[in-house]
Coordinates of C-alpha atoms in Angstrom, one line a residue:
M583 CA -127.7 119.5 -26.7
N584 CA -125.0 117.3 -28.9
I585 CA -125.8 115.4 -32.1
S586 CA -124.2 112.4 -32.3
L587 CA -122.7 110.8 -35.6
I588 CA -125.7 108.2 -35.6
D589 CA -128.6 111.0 -35.6
W590 CA -126.6 113.2 -38.0
T591 CA -126.5 109.9 -40.2
I592 CA -130.6 109.6 -39.9
I593 CA -131.2 113.4 -40.6
G594 CA -128.6 112.8 -43.9
V595 CA -130.4 109.9 -44.9
F596 CA -133.8 111.7 -44.6
F597 CA -132.6 114.2 -46.8
V598 CA -131.2 112.5 -49.7
I599 CA -134.4 110.3 -50.0
S600 CA -136.4 113.0 -50.2
M601 CA -134.3 114.8 -52.7
L602 CA -134.3 111.1 -54.8
I603 CA -138.0 111.3 -54.8
G604 CA -138.2 114.8 -56.1
V605 CA -135.6 113.9 -59.0
F606 CA -137.5 111.1 -59.7
T607 CA -140.4 112.7 -60.4
S608 CA -139.4 115.8 -61.8
K609 CA -139.4 114.6 -65.8
Q610 CA -143.3 113.4 -65.5
A611 CA -143.8 116.9 -63.9
G612 CA -142.2 118.7 -65.9
K613 CA -144.7 117.7 -68.6
S614 CA -147.5 120.0 -68.7
A615 CA -148.8 122.8 -65.9
K616 CA -151.6 119.6 -65.2
E617 CA -148.9 116.9 -64.3
F618 CA -146.8 119.7 -62.5
F619 CA -149.9 120.7 -60.4
L620 CA -152.5 118.2 -60.0
S621 CA -150.1 114.8 -61.1
G622 CA -152.8 114.3 -64.1
R623 CA -156.2 113.8 -62.1
N624 CA -155.2 110.8 -61.4
M625 CA -153.8 110.4 -57.5
P626 CA -155.6 107.2 -55.0
W627 CA -157.7 108.7 -51.9
W628 CA -154.8 106.8 -49.5
L629 CA -151.8 108.9 -51.1
L630 CA -154.2 112.1 -51.2
G631 CA -155.5 112.0 -47.8
V632 CA -151.8 111.2 -46.1
S633 CA -150.4 113.7 -48.1
M634 CA -153.2 116.4 -46.6
V635 CA -152.5 115.0 -43.2
A636 CA -148.5 115.5 -43.7
T637 CA -149.3 118.8 -44.9
T638 CA -150.8 119.7 -41.9
F639 CA -148.8 118.0 -39.5
S640 CA -146.5 121.1 -39.9
A641 CA -143.5 121.6 -37.3
D642 CA -145.4 124.3 -35.9
T643 CA -148.7 122.4 -35.2
P644 CA -147.2 121.3 -32.3
N645 CA -145.8 124.2 -30.8
L646 CA -149.0 125.5 -31.1
V647 CA -150.8 122.6 -29.5
T648 CA -148.2 123.2 -26.8
D649 CA -149.1 126.8 -26.7
I650 CA -152.8 126.6 -26.1
V651 CA -152.2 123.5 -23.4
R652 CA -150.3 125.1 -21.3
K653 CA -152.3 128.5 -21.2
N654 CA -155.6 126.7 -21.2
G655 CA -155.3 123.5 -20.9
V656 CA -156.1 120.2 -23.5
S657 CA -159.5 121.6 -23.6
G658 CA -158.3 124.8 -25.2
N659 CA -157.7 123.2 -28.4
W660 CA -161.2 123.2 -29.0
V661 CA -160.2 126.2 -30.9
W662 CA -159.0 124.2 -33.7
W663 CA -161.2 120.6 -32.9
A664 CA -164.2 122.4 -34.1
F665 CA -162.7 122.8 -37.8
L666 CA -163.9 118.9 -37.8
L667 CA -167.1 120.1 -38.7
T668 CA -166.4 121.8 -41.4
G669 CA -163.9 119.1 -42.6
M670 CA -166.5 116.6 -42.4
L671 CA -168.9 119.1 -44.2
T672 CA -166.4 119.0 -46.9
V673 CA -166.0 115.2 -47.1
F674 CA -170.1 114.0 -47.8
V675 CA -170.8 117.4 -49.5
Y676 CA -168.4 119.3 -51.2
A677 CA -165.7 116.8 -52.4
K678 CA -167.8 115.4 -55.4
L679 CA -168.8 119.0 -56.4
W680 CA -165.3 120.1 -56.5
R681 CA -164.0 116.9 -58.5
R682 CA -166.9 117.8 -60.8
S683 CA -166.0 121.1 -61.6
E684 CA -162.9 120.0 -63.1
V685 CA -161.1 123.3 -62.7
T686 CA -157.7 123.4 -62.3
T687 CA -157.3 125.4 -59.2
D688 CA -159.9 126.3 -56.5
L689 CA -159.6 130.1 -57.6
E690 CA -160.8 129.0 -61.5
F691 CA -163.8 128.9 -59.6
Y692 CA -164.4 131.9 -60.1
E693 CA -165.0 132.4 -63.3
M694 CA -167.0 129.4 -63.7
R695 CA -169.6 130.8 -60.7
Y696 CA -169.2 134.1 -61.7
G697 CA -169.0 136.1 -64.7
G698 CA -167.3 139.7 -66.4
K699 CA -164.7 141.8 -64.7
A700 CA -166.0 141.3 -61.5
A701 CA -164.8 137.7 -61.8
A702 CA -161.9 138.0 -63.4
F703 CA -160.7 140.8 -60.8
L704 CA -161.9 138.2 -57.9
R705 CA -160.1 135.8 -58.9
A706 CA -156.7 138.1 -59.9
F707 CA -156.5 139.7 -56.9
R708 CA -157.1 136.3 -54.9
A709 CA -154.5 134.5 -56.4
I710 CA -152.1 137.4 -55.6
Y711 CA -153.9 138.0 -52.0
L712 CA -153.6 134.2 -51.3
G713 CA -150.9 132.7 -53.5
V714 CA -148.6 135.2 -52.3
F715 CA -149.3 137.1 -49.6
F716 CA -151.5 135.1 -47.4
N717 CA -149.5 132.1 -47.8
V718 CA -146.3 133.7 -47.5
A719 CA -148.1 134.5 -43.9
I720 CA -148.5 130.4 -43.3
M721 CA -145.4 129.3 -44.7
A722 CA -143.5 132.5 -42.2
T723 CA -145.3 130.3 -38.9
V724 CA -144.0 127.4 -40.1
S725 CA -140.5 128.8 -40.9
L726 CA -141.1 130.4 -37.4
A727 CA -141.1 126.7 -36.0
A728 CA -138.1 125.5 -37.5
I729 CA -136.4 128.7 -36.4
K730 CA -137.2 127.6 -32.6
I731 CA -136.4 123.6 -33.5
G732 CA -133.3 124.6 -34.7
G733 CA -132.2 127.4 -31.6
V734 CA -133.3 125.0 -29.2
M735 CA -132.1 121.4 -30.5
L736 CA -129.1 122.3 -32.7
G737 CA -128.3 126.0 -31.4
L738 CA -128.4 127.4 -35.2
E739 CA -128.8 131.2 -35.6
A740 CA -132.4 132.0 -37.3
W741 CA -131.2 132.3 -40.9
E742 CA -128.9 129.1 -40.5
T743 CA -131.8 127.3 -39.9
L744 CA -134.1 128.8 -42.5
L745 CA -131.2 128.1 -44.9
L746 CA -131.2 124.3 -44.3
A747 CA -134.8 124.0 -44.2
S748 CA -135.8 125.4 -47.4
I749 CA -133.0 124.0 -50.0
V750 CA -134.6 120.7 -49.6
T751 CA -137.9 121.9 -49.7
V752 CA -137.5 123.8 -52.8
I753 CA -135.6 121.2 -54.8
Y754 CA -138.0 119.0 -54.5
S755 CA -140.9 120.9 -54.8
S756 CA -139.8 122.6 -57.8
L757 CA -138.4 119.4 -60.0
G758 CA -141.1 117.2 -59.0
G759 CA -144.2 119.2 -58.9
L760 CA -147.6 118.0 -56.5
K761 CA -146.3 114.4 -58.0
G762 CA -143.6 114.5 -56.0
V763 CA -144.7 116.6 -52.9
L764 CA -147.3 113.9 -52.5
L765 CA -144.7 110.7 -52.5
T766 CA -142.4 112.7 -50.2
D767 CA -145.8 113.9 -48.1
F768 CA -145.9 109.7 -47.7
F769 CA -142.5 109.4 -46.5
Q770 CA -142.4 112.1 -44.4
F771 CA -146.0 111.2 -42.4
F772 CA -144.6 107.7 -40.8
I773 CA -141.5 109.3 -40.0
A774 CA -143.1 112.1 -38.2
M775 CA -146.0 110.1 -36.5
A776 CA -142.6 107.7 -35.3
G777 CA -141.0 110.3 -34.4
A778 CA -143.9 112.4 -32.1
I779 CA -144.6 108.9 -30.5
G780 CA -141.5 108.1 -29.8
A781 CA -141.0 111.1 -28.1
A782 CA -143.9 111.1 -25.7
Y783 CA -143.2 107.2 -24.8
Y784 CA -139.4 108.2 -23.1
I785 CA -140.7 111.6 -22.2
I786 CA -142.9 110.1 -19.7
D787 CA -140.2 107.8 -18.5
L788 CA -137.6 110.8 -17.4
P789 CA -136.8 110.7 -14.1
E790 CA -138.1 114.3 -13.4
I791 CA -141.5 113.0 -14.7
G792 CA -141.9 109.2 -13.2
S793 CA -144.8 107.7 -15.3
L794 CA -147.8 108.4 -16.7
D795 CA -149.8 108.0 -13.5
A796 CA -147.3 110.7 -12.2
L797 CA -148.0 112.9 -14.8
L798 CA -151.5 113.0 -14.7
S799 CA -151.7 113.2 -10.8
H800 CA -148.8 116.0 -10.6
P801 CA -150.2 119.4 -9.5
N802 CA -149.3 121.2 -12.4
V803 CA -150.8 119.2 -14.9
S804 CA -154.0 117.3 -12.6
D805 CA -156.2 120.9 -13.5
K806 CA -155.2 120.8 -17.0
L807 CA -156.1 117.3 -18.2
N808 CA -160.2 118.0 -19.2
I809 CA -161.3 117.8 -22.3
L810 CA -164.1 119.7 -21.6
P811 CA -163.9 123.2 -20.2
D812 CA -164.9 123.9 -16.9
F813 CA -168.9 124.8 -17.5
S814 CA -169.1 126.3 -14.3
D815 CA -166.9 129.5 -15.6
M816 CA -168.2 131.0 -18.5
N817 CA -165.5 132.8 -18.8
L818 CA -163.9 129.5 -20.3
V819 CA -166.7 128.1 -21.9
I820 CA -167.7 130.6 -24.2
P821 CA -163.9 131.6 -25.8
L822 CA -162.7 127.5 -25.5
L823 CA -166.1 125.7 -26.7
I824 CA -169.0 127.5 -27.7
M825 CA -167.4 130.3 -29.9
P826 CA -165.9 127.3 -31.9
L827 CA -168.4 124.9 -32.5
A828 CA -171.5 128.0 -32.6
I829 CA -169.6 130.0 -35.1
Q830 CA -166.1 129.5 -35.9
W831 CA -166.4 126.3 -37.8
W832 CA -168.7 128.0 -40.3
A833 CA -168.3 131.7 -40.2
T834 CA -164.5 131.7 -40.7
W835 CA -161.9 130.7 -43.2
Y836 CA -158.7 129.4 -42.1
P837 CA -156.3 127.6 -44.5
G838 CA -157.1 123.6 -44.2
A839 CA -160.0 124.3 -42.6
E840 CA -162.3 126.0 -45.4
P841 CA -166.0 125.7 -45.2
G842 CA -166.9 124.3 -47.9
G843 CA -163.1 123.3 -48.8
G844 CA -160.6 125.2 -50.9
G845 CA -157.1 125.8 -50.8
Y846 CA -154.2 122.9 -51.0
I847 CA -157.1 120.4 -49.8
A848 CA -159.5 121.2 -53.0
Q849 CA -156.2 120.6 -54.7
R850 CA -156.1 117.3 -53.6
M851 CA -159.7 116.6 -54.6
L852 CA -159.2 118.1 -57.7
S853 CA -156.2 115.9 -58.4
A854 CA -158.5 112.6 -57.5
K855 CA -159.1 110.0 -59.9
D856 CA -162.8 110.3 -59.3
E857 CA -165.4 111.8 -57.0
K858 CA -165.2 108.7 -54.8
N859 CA -161.5 109.0 -54.2
A860 CA -161.6 112.7 -53.4
I861 CA -164.1 111.7 -50.7
G862 CA -162.0 108.9 -49.4
A863 CA -159.2 111.3 -49.3
T864 CA -161.0 113.7 -47.2
L865 CA -162.8 111.1 -45.1
F866 CA -159.1 109.6 -44.0
F867 CA -157.3 113.0 -43.1
N868 CA -160.0 114.2 -40.9
I869 CA -160.2 111.2 -38.9
A870 CA -156.1 111.2 -38.9
H871 CA -156.2 114.8 -38.7
Y872 CA -158.5 115.0 -35.5
A873 CA -158.3 111.4 -33.5
L874 CA -155.0 109.8 -34.1
R875 CA -152.3 112.7 -33.9
P876 CA -153.0 115.4 -31.1
W877 CA -152.7 113.1 -28.2
P878 CA -148.5 112.4 -28.4
W879 CA -148.3 116.8 -28.8
I880 CA -150.3 116.7 -25.9
I881 CA -148.7 114.2 -23.4
I882 CA -145.3 116.2 -24.2
A883 CA -147.0 119.7 -23.6
L884 CA -148.5 118.2 -20.3
A885 CA -144.6 117.2 -19.4
S886 CA -143.2 120.7 -20.1
L887 CA -145.3 122.1 -17.4
I888 CA -143.6 119.7 -14.6
I889 CA -139.9 120.7 -16.2
F890 CA -140.4 124.3 -17.4
P891 CA -143.2 125.7 -15.5
Q892 CA -142.7 128.8 -16.5
I893 CA -141.1 131.1 -19.6
S894 CA -138.7 132.2 -17.2
D895 CA -137.8 128.6 -16.5
L896 CA -137.4 128.0 -20.5
K897 CA -135.5 131.6 -20.7
A898 CA -133.0 130.1 -17.9
A899 CA -132.6 126.7 -19.8
F900 CA -132.5 128.6 -22.8
P901 CA -130.7 132.1 -22.7
A902 CA -129.5 132.1 -26.2
I903 CA -132.8 132.3 -27.8
A904 CA -133.9 135.8 -28.3
D905 CA -136.5 137.3 -26.5
D906 CA -139.1 137.9 -29.2
K907 CA -139.0 134.1 -29.7
L908 CA -139.4 133.0 -26.0
G909 CA -143.0 131.8 -25.3
D910 CA -144.9 128.4 -24.3
D911 CA -144.6 127.1 -27.8
L912 CA -141.2 126.8 -27.3
A913 CA -141.5 124.2 -24.4
Y914 CA -141.8 121.5 -27.2
S915 CA -138.9 121.6 -28.4
A916 CA -137.6 122.4 -25.0
M917 CA -138.8 119.0 -23.9
L918 CA -137.2 117.2 -26.9
T919 CA -133.6 117.9 -25.7
F920 CA -134.1 115.4 -23.6
L921 CA -134.0 112.0 -26.0
P922 CA -131.3 110.1 -26.2
T923 CA -129.3 108.9 -29.3
G924 CA -130.8 107.6 -32.1
L925 CA -134.1 108.6 -30.7
I926 CA -133.4 112.1 -31.1
G927 CA -132.1 111.8 -34.6
V928 CA -135.6 109.7 -35.6
V929 CA -137.7 112.9 -33.7
L930 CA -134.7 115.7 -35.3
A931 CA -136.1 114.1 -38.9
S932 CA -139.6 113.9 -38.2
L933 CA -139.6 117.7 -37.2
I934 CA -138.0 118.3 -40.0
A935 CA -140.4 116.6 -42.3
A936 CA -143.3 118.2 -40.8
V937 CA -141.5 121.6 -41.6
M938 CA -140.8 120.2 -45.2
S939 CA -144.2 119.1 -46.1
T940 CA -146.0 121.7 -44.9
L941 CA -144.2 124.1 -46.7
S942 CA -143.6 122.4 -50.3
T943 CA -147.6 121.7 -50.6
H944 CA -147.9 125.7 -50.0
L945 CA -145.2 126.4 -52.4
N946 CA -146.5 124.0 -54.8
W947 CA -150.1 125.6 -53.8
G948 CA -148.9 129.1 -54.0
S949 CA -147.1 128.7 -57.5
S950 CA -150.5 127.5 -58.9
Y951 CA -152.2 130.2 -58.1
I952 CA -149.6 132.4 -59.3
V953 CA -149.1 130.2 -62.9
N954 CA -153.2 129.4 -63.5
D955 CA -154.9 131.9 -62.0
F956 CA -152.6 135.2 -63.1
Y957 CA -149.8 134.8 -65.0
L958 CA -151.6 132.3 -67.9
R959 CA -154.9 134.0 -66.7
F960 CA -154.2 137.8 -67.0
W961 CA -150.5 137.8 -68.3
K962 CA -149.6 135.3 -71.4
P963 CA -152.8 133.1 -72.4
E964 CA -150.6 132.1 -75.1
A965 CA -147.4 130.5 -72.6
T966 CA -147.0 127.0 -73.6
D967 CA -146.8 124.2 -71.0
K968 CA -143.1 124.0 -70.6
E969 CA -143.0 127.7 -69.9
L970 CA -145.6 127.4 -67.2
V971 CA -143.6 124.7 -65.5
L972 CA -140.8 126.9 -65.8
V973 CA -142.6 130.0 -64.1
G974 CA -144.0 127.5 -61.4
R975 CA -140.5 126.1 -60.6
I976 CA -139.3 130.1 -60.8
S977 CA -142.2 131.4 -58.1
T978 CA -141.9 127.9 -55.6
V979 CA -138.1 129.6 -55.3
L980 CA -139.2 133.4 -55.1
L981 CA -142.2 132.6 -52.4
M982 CA -139.8 130.6 -50.0
V983 CA -137.7 133.7 -50.0
M984 CA -140.0 135.5 -48.9
A985 CA -141.4 133.3 -46.0
A986 CA -138.1 132.7 -44.8
I987 CA -137.7 137.1 -44.5
F988 CA -141.5 137.5 -42.8
A989 CA -140.3 134.4 -40.3
L990 CA -137.9 136.7 -39.2
A991 CA -140.5 139.3 -37.6
L992 CA -142.6 136.9 -36.4
S993 CA -142.6 135.3 -31.8
N994 CA -145.2 133.0 -31.6
A995 CA -147.9 130.4 -34.0
L996 CA -150.6 131.2 -31.6
Q997 CA -150.3 135.0 -32.5
A998 CA -150.6 133.9 -35.8
F999 CA -153.4 131.4 -35.8
Q1000 CA -155.3 133.9 -34.4
V1001 CA -154.5 136.9 -37.0
L1002 CA -155.5 134.4 -39.4
L1003 CA -158.8 133.3 -38.0
Q1004 CA -159.9 137.2 -37.6
I1005 CA -158.7 138.1 -41.4
G1006 CA -161.5 134.9 -42.6
A1007 CA -164.1 136.2 -39.7
G1008 CA -167.4 136.3 -41.6
T1009 CA -166.4 135.0 -45.2
G1010 CA -166.6 131.4 -44.3
L1011 CA -170.5 131.2 -44.8
I1012 CA -170.5 132.3 -48.4
F1013 CA -167.9 129.6 -49.5
I1014 CA -170.8 127.0 -47.8
L1015 CA -173.3 129.0 -49.8
R1016 CA -172.1 129.7 -52.8
W1017 CA -172.5 126.1 -54.3
F1018 CA -176.4 126.1 -53.1
W1019 CA -177.7 129.7 -53.9
W1020 CA -178.0 130.8 -56.9
R1021 CA -178.2 134.8 -55.7
I1022 CA -174.4 134.6 -54.3
N1023 CA -172.7 136.8 -56.9
A1024 CA -168.7 137.8 -57.1
Y1025 CA -169.6 141.4 -55.2
T1026 CA -170.6 139.2 -52.3
E1027 CA -166.9 137.9 -52.0
I1028 CA -165.3 141.0 -52.7
S1029 CA -167.3 142.8 -50.2
A1030 CA -166.8 140.2 -47.3
M1031 CA -163.0 140.1 -48.4
V1032 CA -162.4 143.8 -48.0
I1033 CA -164.4 144.5 -45.0
S1034 CA -163.1 141.3 -43.2
F1035 CA -159.2 142.3 -43.8
A1036 CA -160.4 146.0 -42.8
I1037 CA -161.9 145.0 -39.4
A1038 CA -158.6 142.4 -38.7
L1039 CA -155.8 145.7 -39.5
F1040 CA -158.4 147.6 -37.2
F1041 CA -158.4 145.3 -33.9
E1042 CA -154.7 144.2 -34.9
F1043 CA -153.0 148.0 -35.0
V1044 CA -155.9 150.6 -34.6
N1045 CA -158.1 149.8 -31.5
P1046 CA -155.0 148.8 -29.2
K1047 CA -153.8 152.5 -29.7
V1048 CA -156.7 154.7 -30.0
G1049 CA -159.1 151.9 -27.8
W1050 CA -162.1 152.7 -29.4
I1051 CA -163.8 149.6 -28.7
D1052 CA -162.8 148.0 -25.3
I1053 CA -162.2 144.1 -25.5
P1054 CA -161.3 142.9 -21.9
A1055 CA -158.1 140.3 -22.6
D1056 CA -160.3 137.1 -21.2
Q1057 CA -162.6 138.0 -23.8
E1058 CA -160.9 138.0 -26.9
Y1059 CA -162.8 135.8 -28.9
L1060 CA -165.4 139.4 -29.4
K1061 CA -163.4 140.1 -31.7
I1062 CA -163.7 137.4 -34.1
L1063 CA -167.7 138.0 -32.8
F1064 CA -167.7 141.4 -34.5
G1065 CA -165.9 140.7 -37.5
V1066 CA -168.4 137.8 -38.1
G1067 CA -171.2 139.8 -37.7
I1068 CA -170.2 143.1 -39.7
T1069 CA -168.7 141.1 -42.4
T1070 CA -172.2 138.9 -42.7
V1071 CA -174.3 141.9 -42.8
V1072 CA -172.2 143.7 -45.3
W1073 CA -171.8 141.0 -47.4
V1074 CA -175.5 139.9 -47.3
S1075 CA -177.0 143.3 -48.0
V1076 CA -174.2 143.7 -51.1
T1077 CA -175.9 140.7 -52.6
L1078 CA -179.5 142.1 -52.3
L1079 CA -178.7 145.0 -53.3
T1080 CA -176.4 144.1 -56.5
K1081 CA -177.6 142.0 -59.7
P1082 CA -177.2 138.7 -60.0
E1083 CA -175.5 136.8 -62.1
D1084 CA -176.2 136.2 -65.6
D1085 CA -178.7 133.2 -66.1
T1086 CA -176.0 131.6 -68.8
I1087 CA -173.1 131.3 -66.2
L1088 CA -175.4 130.2 -63.6
L1089 CA -177.0 127.7 -65.5
A1090 CA -173.9 126.7 -67.1
F1091 CA -172.3 125.8 -63.5
Y1092 CA -175.4 124.3 -62.2
R1093 CA -175.3 121.8 -65.1
K1094 CA -171.5 121.4 -65.0
V1095 CA -171.5 120.8 -61.1
K1096 CA -175.1 119.2 -59.8
P1097 CA -175.6 121.0 -57.1
A1098 CA -179.0 120.1 -54.8
A1099 CA -181.5 122.3 -56.5
F1100 CA -183.2 123.5 -53.6
G1101 CA -181.5 126.7 -53.7
W1102 CA -181.2 127.1 -57.4
K1103 CA -185.4 126.9 -57.6
T1104 CA -186.3 130.8 -58.3
L1105 CA -183.7 130.5 -61.5
L1106 CA -184.4 126.8 -62.4
N1107 CA -188.3 128.0 -62.2
K1108 CA -187.7 130.3 -65.2
Y1109 CA -186.6 127.4 -67.4
P1110 CA -188.3 124.0 -66.8
Q1111 CA -186.9 122.3 -69.5
E1112 CA -183.8 122.4 -67.2
E1113 CA -183.2 119.0 -65.3
Q1114 CA -184.1 119.3 -61.3
G1115 CA -181.8 116.8 -59.5
A1116 CA -183.3 116.3 -56.0
G1117 CA -179.4 115.4 -55.0
R1118 CA -179.1 113.8 -51.8
L1119 CA -178.3 116.7 -49.6
P1120 CA -180.5 115.9 -46.3
T1121 CA -178.6 112.5 -46.2
E1122 CA -175.0 114.0 -46.8
I1123 CA -176.0 116.3 -43.9
G1124 CA -176.5 113.2 -41.9
L1125 CA -173.4 111.9 -42.3
M1126 CA -171.3 114.8 -42.0
L1127 CA -172.8 114.6 -38.1
V1128 CA -172.1 110.6 -37.8
G1129 CA -168.8 111.3 -39.1
S1130 CA -168.5 114.4 -36.5
I1131 CA -170.0 112.1 -33.6
M1132 CA -167.2 109.6 -35.0
V1133 CA -163.7 111.2 -34.9
Y1134 CA -164.7 112.9 -31.8
A1135 CA -165.4 109.7 -29.8
A1136 CA -162.5 108.0 -31.0
L1137 CA -160.7 111.8 -29.7
F1138 CA -162.4 111.5 -26.4
G1139 CA -161.9 107.7 -26.5
V1140 CA -157.9 107.6 -27.2
G1141 CA -157.7 110.4 -24.3
F1142 CA -159.6 108.5 -21.7
W1143 CA -157.1 105.5 -22.3
I1144 CA -154.5 107.7 -21.7
Y1145 CA -156.2 108.9 -18.4
G1146 CA -157.3 104.7 -17.3
M1147 CA -160.9 106.3 -17.2
T1148 CA -162.0 102.4 -18.3
T1149 CA -165.7 102.9 -18.6
Y1150 CA -165.8 106.0 -20.5
A1151 CA -163.3 104.7 -23.0
T1152 CA -164.9 102.0 -23.8
L1153 CA -168.2 103.9 -24.3
A1154 CA -166.2 106.2 -26.7
T1155 CA -165.0 103.5 -28.5
M1156 CA -168.0 101.5 -29.3
V1157 CA -169.7 105.2 -30.2
A1158 CA -166.8 105.6 -32.6
M1159 CA -166.8 102.0 -34.0
T1160 CA -170.3 102.0 -35.0
G1161 CA -170.0 105.5 -36.7
G1162 CA -167.4 104.1 -38.2
F1163 CA -169.1 101.3 -39.7
I1164 CA -171.8 104.0 -40.8
V1165 CA -169.5 105.8 -42.9
I1166 CA -167.3 103.6 -44.2
K1167 CA -170.1 101.2 -45.6
S1168 CA -171.4 104.7 -46.9
W1169 CA -168.5 105.3 -48.8
K1170 CA -167.9 102.1 -50.1
N1171 CA -171.9 101.7 -51.6
L1172 CA -171.3 105.3 -53.3
R1173 CA -171.4 105.1 -57.2

């Protein structure tokens, strides 16, 4: 496609502003490691919340949604919509606990909650496992999306796209630290939203589409519109709805949707001014991420079924795209090639923003693990702040290089999403319970981590060749079920067969974080002098449910308004507004 001078100017201005933010914040970020990785723990909820949304607004996310919608319809999105339950649990239960912990990274938590060599090993291993290997895998999926966008819309080779996408991101991430990332995310979020909404609005008026009504009534689209799967077909209901809502949200670990909060979500909560701002940030994130953002992507995905109904149509339209990069997720980028001059510049800038915001967060988050949880803790405890910032900047560059190399080996975003879910299957419940059950120890987490990874490797590489377990193509969810079941049995057994953590460590953790006391009774009864706070856990669980209903009602309401189902739309909107009143009032009354 032809990119005009106006479009290139828009993209160029976007790059310049992003780099200037990094330069502007570099001096303050370089003062100390805590400034570089936590912005001095003084960030407001609105900036942190927007940053979380911008980070998850990755260029691979609309590709993933397009892949899902083309294969399984709108209802297929429950595979990630179910994670709202995890998010709301973090909002009302875990956000304040993380902020009270005052750790620098969520991995530092391990040596606060557990003790001895096992805790040290767990922290060091996960610093490299998550900070390098897992983090690189996530960034590779984002880079893969950039490759497909560059190939379809700009005609670039994979290496050219990766070079362009990474240079500016590395510059402002390594210079500005977390504050540079947050401010750039804030700017990039609005560019990304404007691009997605503008693209959806224009595409439904294409001559090939005709109008919104024509789109929704088209035979290629009409059977893909249901927000809930067809309950008469359990082969669809089980994998698309029951598995995500009954098991996946609490039992699996996935970056950005960790049960109990973690990763870059924890990093944002830890950098908040106080507990109230930590809660507000995660609340805003979950509302925007699940209720406000998906529909422009869904509309474009549905439109692609009319213009490119088969993958062969995509291949015919873009013959230069390599076969291993050709899939349903490519349809999103393909639809954007129809946009006019000016709008295509905004949309390209929005897609670049989506790539950069996610990469920058993962670069800063990953380097925080390398610096704080490996280099400072185990390699050079006497390192100065200046040295730590330098190591953080170097590791930022190296992580980007590794991610770019790995991206060349991937073929589609849904493939990577499913593999990552499998790796974390069965570990999620630990991250929920470790705050509230004194008996969980370091060996609990080590055993779960090892067995879940081994099961993922088995299903991905061993079983397809030897065929020990026959899993039909339409029952892929059984892999997750096997992973959750086996991993849970192993870690529960290990927990009960190994010694609990030392009482002094457990009491220090309890005093610092002040979780609800019910799961600590066995320990606390040995020390009658210890204050046993009743906590507000039942109320918090209730607010989690109200918040979840609120966001799902808003998600459904937007869809019903688009579909022209006025009665259902009005009812869903009223439910969402009622839930919003309860939730926001509870947040404002927080002390």
